[in-house]
mmCIF file of C-alpha atoms in Angstrom:
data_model
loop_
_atom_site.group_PDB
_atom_site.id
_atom_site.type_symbol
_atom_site.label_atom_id
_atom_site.label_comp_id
_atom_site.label_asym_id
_atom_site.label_seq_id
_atom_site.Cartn_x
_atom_site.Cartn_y
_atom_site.Cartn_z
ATOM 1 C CA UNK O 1 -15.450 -19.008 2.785
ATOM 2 C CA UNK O 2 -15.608 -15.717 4.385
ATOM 3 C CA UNK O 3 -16.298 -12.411 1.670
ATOM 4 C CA UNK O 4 -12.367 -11.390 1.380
ATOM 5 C CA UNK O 5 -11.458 -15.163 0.328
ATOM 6 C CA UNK O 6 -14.408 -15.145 -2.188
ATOM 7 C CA UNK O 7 -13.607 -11.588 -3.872
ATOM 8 C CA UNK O 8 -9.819 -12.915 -4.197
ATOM 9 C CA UNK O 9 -11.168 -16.656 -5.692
ATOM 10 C CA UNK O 10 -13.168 -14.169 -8.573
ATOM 11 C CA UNK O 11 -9.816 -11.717 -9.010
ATOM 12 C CA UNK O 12 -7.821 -14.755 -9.497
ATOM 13 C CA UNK O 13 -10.585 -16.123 -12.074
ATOM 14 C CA UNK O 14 -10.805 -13.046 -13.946
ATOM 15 C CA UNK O 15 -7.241 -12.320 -13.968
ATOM 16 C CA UNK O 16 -6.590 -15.975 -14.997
ATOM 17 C CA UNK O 17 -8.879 -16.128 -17.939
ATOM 18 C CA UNK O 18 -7.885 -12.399 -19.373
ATOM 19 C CA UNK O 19 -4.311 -13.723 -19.619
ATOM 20 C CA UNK O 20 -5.092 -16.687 -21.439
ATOM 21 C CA UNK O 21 -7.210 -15.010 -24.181
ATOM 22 C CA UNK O 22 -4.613 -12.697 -24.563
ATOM 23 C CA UNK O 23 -1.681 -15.273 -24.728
ATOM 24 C CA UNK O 24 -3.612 -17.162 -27.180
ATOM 25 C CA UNK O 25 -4.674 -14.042 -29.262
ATOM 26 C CA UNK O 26 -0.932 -13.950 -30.758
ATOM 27 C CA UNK O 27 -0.187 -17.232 -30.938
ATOM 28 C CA UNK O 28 -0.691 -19.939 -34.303
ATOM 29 C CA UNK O 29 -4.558 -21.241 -34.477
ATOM 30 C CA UNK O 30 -4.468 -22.550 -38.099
ATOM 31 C CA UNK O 31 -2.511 -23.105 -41.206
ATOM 32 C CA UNK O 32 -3.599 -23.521 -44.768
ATOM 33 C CA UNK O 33 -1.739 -25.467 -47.553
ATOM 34 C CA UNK O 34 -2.576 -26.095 -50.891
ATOM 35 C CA UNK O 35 -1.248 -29.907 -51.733
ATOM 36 C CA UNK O 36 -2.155 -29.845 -55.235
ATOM 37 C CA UNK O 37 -0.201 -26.827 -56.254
ATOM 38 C CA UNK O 38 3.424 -27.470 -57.965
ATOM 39 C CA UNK O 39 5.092 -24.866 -55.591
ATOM 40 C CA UNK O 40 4.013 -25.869 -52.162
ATOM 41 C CA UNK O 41 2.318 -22.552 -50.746
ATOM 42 C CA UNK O 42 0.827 -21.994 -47.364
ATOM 43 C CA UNK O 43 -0.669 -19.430 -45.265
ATOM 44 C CA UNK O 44 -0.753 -19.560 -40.876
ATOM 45 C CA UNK O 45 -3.262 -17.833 -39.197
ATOM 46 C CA UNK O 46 -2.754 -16.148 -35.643
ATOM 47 C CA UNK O 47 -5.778 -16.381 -33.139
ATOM 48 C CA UNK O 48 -5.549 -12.030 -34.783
ATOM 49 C CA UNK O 49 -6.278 -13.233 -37.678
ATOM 50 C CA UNK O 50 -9.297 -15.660 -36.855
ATOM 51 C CA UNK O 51 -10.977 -13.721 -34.157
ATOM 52 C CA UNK O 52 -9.312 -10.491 -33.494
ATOM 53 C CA UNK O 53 -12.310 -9.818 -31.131
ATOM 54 C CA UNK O 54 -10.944 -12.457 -28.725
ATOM 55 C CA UNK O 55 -8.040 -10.166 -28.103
ATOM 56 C CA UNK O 56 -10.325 -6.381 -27.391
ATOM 57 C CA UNK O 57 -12.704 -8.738 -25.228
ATOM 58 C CA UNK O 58 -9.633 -10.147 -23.151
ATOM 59 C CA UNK O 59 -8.275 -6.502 -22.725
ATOM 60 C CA UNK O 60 -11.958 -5.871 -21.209
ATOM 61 C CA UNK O 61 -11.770 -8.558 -18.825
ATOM 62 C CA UNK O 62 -8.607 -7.588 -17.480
ATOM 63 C CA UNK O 63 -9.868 -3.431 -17.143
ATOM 64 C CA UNK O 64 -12.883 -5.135 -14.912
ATOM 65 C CA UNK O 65 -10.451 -6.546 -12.896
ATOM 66 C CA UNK O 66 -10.083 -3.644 -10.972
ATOM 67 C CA UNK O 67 -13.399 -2.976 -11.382
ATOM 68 C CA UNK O 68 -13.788 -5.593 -8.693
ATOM 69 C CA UNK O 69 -12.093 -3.817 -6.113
ATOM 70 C CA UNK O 70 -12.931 -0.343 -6.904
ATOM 71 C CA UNK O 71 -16.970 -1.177 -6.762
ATOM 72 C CA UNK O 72 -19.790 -1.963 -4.363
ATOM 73 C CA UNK O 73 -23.491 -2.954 -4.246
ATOM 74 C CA UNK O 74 -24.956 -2.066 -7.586
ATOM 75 C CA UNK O 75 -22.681 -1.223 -9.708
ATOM 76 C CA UNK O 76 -20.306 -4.412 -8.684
ATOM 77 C CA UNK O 77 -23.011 -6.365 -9.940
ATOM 78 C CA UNK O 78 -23.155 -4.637 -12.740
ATOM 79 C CA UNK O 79 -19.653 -5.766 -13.158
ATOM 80 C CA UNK O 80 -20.209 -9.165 -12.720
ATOM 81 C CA UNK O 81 -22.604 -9.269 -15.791
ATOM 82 C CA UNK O 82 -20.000 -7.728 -18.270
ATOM 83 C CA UNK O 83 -17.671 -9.938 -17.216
ATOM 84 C CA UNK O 84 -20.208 -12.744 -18.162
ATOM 85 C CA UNK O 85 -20.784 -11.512 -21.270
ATOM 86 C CA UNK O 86 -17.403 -10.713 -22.307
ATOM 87 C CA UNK O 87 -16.164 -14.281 -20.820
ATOM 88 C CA UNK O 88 -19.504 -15.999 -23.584
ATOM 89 C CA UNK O 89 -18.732 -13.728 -26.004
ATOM 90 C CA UNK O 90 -14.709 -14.704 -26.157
ATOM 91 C CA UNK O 91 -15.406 -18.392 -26.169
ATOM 92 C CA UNK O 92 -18.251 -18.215 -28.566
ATOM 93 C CA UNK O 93 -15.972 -16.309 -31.193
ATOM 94 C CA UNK O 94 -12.429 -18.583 -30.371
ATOM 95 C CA UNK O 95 -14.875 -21.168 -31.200
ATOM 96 C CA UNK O 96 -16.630 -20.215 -34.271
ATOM 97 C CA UNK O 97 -13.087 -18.516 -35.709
ATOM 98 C CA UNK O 98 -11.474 -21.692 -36.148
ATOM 99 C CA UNK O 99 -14.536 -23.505 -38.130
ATOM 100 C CA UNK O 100 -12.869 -24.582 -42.000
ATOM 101 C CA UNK O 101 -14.900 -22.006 -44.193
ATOM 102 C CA UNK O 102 -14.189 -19.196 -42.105
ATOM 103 C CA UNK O 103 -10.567 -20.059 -42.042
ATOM 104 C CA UNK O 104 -10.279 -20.742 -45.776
ATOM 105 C CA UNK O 105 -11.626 -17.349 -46.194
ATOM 106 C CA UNK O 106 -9.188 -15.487 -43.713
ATOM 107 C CA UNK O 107 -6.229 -17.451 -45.715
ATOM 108 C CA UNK O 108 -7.131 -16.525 -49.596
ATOM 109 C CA UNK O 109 -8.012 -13.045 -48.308
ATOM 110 C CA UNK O 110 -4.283 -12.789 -47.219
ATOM 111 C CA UNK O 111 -2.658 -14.938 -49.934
ATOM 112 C CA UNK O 112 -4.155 -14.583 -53.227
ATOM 113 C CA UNK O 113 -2.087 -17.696 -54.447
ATOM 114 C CA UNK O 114 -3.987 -19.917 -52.295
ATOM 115 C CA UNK O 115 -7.029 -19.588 -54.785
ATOM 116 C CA UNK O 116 -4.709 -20.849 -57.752
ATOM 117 C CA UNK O 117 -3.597 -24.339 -55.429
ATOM 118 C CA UNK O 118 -5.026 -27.284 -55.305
ATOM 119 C CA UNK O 119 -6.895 -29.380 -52.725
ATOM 120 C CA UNK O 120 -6.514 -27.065 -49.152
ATOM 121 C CA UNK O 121 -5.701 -28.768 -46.335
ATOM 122 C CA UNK O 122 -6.205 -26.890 -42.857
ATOM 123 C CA UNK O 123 -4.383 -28.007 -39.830
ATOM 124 C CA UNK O 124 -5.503 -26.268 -36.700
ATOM 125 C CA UNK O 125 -3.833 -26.155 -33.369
ATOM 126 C CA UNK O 126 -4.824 -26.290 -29.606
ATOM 127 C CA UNK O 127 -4.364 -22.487 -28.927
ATOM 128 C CA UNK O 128 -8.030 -21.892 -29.881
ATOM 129 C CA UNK O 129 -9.154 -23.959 -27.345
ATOM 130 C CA UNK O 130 -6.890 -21.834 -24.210
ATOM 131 C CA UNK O 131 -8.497 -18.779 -25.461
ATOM 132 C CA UNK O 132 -12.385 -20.590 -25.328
ATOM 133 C CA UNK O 133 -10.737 -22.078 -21.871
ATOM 134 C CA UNK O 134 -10.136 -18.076 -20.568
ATOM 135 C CA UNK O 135 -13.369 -17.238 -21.665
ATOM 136 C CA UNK O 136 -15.297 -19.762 -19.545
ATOM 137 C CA UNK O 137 -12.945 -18.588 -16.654
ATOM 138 C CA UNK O 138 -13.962 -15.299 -17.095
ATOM 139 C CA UNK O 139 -17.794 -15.902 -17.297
ATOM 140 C CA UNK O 140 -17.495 -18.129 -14.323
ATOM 141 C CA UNK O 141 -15.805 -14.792 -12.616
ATOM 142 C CA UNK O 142 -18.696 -12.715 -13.440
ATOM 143 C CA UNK O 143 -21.279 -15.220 -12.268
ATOM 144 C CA UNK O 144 -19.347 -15.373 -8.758
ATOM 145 C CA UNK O 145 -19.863 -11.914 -8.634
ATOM 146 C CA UNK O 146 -23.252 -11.521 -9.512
ATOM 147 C CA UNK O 147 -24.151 -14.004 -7.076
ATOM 148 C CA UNK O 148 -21.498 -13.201 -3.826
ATOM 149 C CA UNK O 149 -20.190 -9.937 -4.589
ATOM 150 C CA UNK O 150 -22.809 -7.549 -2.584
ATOM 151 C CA UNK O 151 -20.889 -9.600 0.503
ATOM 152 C CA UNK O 152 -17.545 -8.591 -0.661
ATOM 153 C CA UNK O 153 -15.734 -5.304 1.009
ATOM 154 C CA UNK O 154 -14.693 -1.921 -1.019
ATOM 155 C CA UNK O 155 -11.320 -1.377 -1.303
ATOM 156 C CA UNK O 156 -11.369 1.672 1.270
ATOM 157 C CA UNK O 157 -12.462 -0.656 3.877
ATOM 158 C CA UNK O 158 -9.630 -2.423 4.841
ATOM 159 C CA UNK O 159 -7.843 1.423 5.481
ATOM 160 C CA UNK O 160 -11.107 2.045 7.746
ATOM 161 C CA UNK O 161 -9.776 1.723 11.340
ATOM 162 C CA UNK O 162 -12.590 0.149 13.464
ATOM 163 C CA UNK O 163 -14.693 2.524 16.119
ATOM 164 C CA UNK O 164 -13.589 5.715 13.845
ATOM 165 C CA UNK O 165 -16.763 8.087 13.137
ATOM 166 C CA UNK O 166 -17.663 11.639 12.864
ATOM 167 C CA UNK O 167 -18.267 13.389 16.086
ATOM 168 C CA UNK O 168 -22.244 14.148 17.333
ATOM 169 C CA UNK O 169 -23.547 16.911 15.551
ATOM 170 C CA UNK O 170 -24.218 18.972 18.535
ATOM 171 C CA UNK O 171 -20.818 18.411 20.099
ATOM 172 C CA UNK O 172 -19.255 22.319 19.257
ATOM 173 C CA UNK O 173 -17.102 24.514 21.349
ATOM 174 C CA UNK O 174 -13.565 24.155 22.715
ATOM 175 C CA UNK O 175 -13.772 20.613 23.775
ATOM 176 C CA UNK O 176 -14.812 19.099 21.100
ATOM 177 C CA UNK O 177 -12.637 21.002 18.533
ATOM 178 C CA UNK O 178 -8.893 19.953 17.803
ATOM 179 C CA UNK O 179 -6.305 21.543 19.887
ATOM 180 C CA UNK O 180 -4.863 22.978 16.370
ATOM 181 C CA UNK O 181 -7.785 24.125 15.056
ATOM 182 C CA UNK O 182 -7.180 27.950 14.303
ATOM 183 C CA UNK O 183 -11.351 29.044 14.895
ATOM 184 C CA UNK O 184 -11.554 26.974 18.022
ATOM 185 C CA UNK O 185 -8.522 29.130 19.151
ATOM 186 C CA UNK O 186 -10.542 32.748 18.191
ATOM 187 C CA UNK O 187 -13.326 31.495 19.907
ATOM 188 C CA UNK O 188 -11.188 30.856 23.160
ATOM 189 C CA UNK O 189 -9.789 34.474 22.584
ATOM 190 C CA UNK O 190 -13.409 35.928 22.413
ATOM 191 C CA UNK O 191 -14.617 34.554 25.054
ATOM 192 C CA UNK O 192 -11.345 35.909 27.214
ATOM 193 C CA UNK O 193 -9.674 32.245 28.158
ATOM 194 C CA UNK O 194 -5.949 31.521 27.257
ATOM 195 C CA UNK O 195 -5.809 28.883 25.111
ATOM 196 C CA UNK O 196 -2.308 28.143 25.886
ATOM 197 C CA UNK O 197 -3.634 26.878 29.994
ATOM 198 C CA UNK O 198 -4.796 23.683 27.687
ATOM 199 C CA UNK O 199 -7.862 23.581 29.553
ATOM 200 C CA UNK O 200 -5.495 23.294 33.378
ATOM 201 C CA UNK O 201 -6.510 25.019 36.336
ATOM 202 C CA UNK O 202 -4.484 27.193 37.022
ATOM 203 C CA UNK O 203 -1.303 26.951 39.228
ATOM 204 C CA UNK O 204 0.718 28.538 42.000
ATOM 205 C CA UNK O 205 2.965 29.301 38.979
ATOM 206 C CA UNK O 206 0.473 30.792 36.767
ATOM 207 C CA UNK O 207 -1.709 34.073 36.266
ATOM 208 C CA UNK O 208 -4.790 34.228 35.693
ATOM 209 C CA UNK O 209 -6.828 36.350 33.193
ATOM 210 C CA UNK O 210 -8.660 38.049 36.304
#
């Protein structure tokens, strides 16, 4: 897989895994209900709610995205290891944020009446496990980066036309000056040429400065 194939296969990662933390940041995770309480009473919890640090770390991924592009050598490696930590860190607290204490706590902070019910019964749903899924996608971006990305182009080189460079230092004077330049002109007038012969002999047709 040549570099430009490889820096697209880590975008696509990244970009993939930042949208699935932040899709599952808003959606249900968990919801409490007390059984033994005469009025039934519940409480759902929003992947917010659990682990609110899912969401900020998804944002992150997605402003490194760009990162990618915009970087070379050094500090696109540097890169690649915040995207491996944020990637750990968002599965690691999608994870822990849906464990039974924690989300008992989260509901009878937000719904004193929870404390006065019965037995609690938690039901938890699958979104948890999208944003741990985006988090591992991210991580797996950064480690593609860390290990390939010093191969990968900038994103000025693609507007780089081949054989383009600066001209020898020592090359000065008329010829190697553009035919526009103002100085380059002077200098013509100085020296007592007419810049307007472009450099012709001159014809039957023309004068000369002599």
């Amino acid at each position: 897989m040549n570099p430009g194939r490889e820096r697209a296969v880590a975008a696509l990662l990244c970009a993939v895994g930042a949208g699935l933390v932040l899709l599952a940041g808003g959606r249900e995770w968990a919801t409490v209900r007390a059984s033994g309480a005469i009025t039934p009473i519940g409480r759902t919890l929003t992947g917010g709610d659990l682990a609110g640090a899912t969401t900020a770390l998804g944002w992150a991924g997605l402003a490194a995205l760009a990162a990618l592009f915009a970087t070379r050598g050094r500090v696109r490696a540097a890169v690649g290891a915040l995207l491996v930590l944020l990637g750990a860190g968002a599965a690691y607290t999608a994870a822990t944020g849906i464990g039974r204490a924690h989300v008992l706590a989260v509901a009878e902070e937000r719904s004193t009446l929870l404390r006065l019910g019965g037995d609690l019964v938690v039901a938890t749903s699958w979104w948890w496990a999208v944003s741990v899924a985006g988090g591992v996608l991210l991580a797996v971006a950064g480690l593609l980066t860390l290990a390939r990305g010093g191969r990968w182009p900038g994103m000025s080189a693609r507007y780089d036309r081949p054989g383009t460079g600066r001209a020898p230092a020592g090359a000065s004077g008329a010829a190697g000056a553009a035919p526009g330049d103002p100085a380059s002109l002077w200098k013509s007038l100085d020296r007592g040429e007419d810049p307007t012969l472009d450099g012709d002999p001159p014809g039957p047709g023309r004068a000369t400065n002599d």
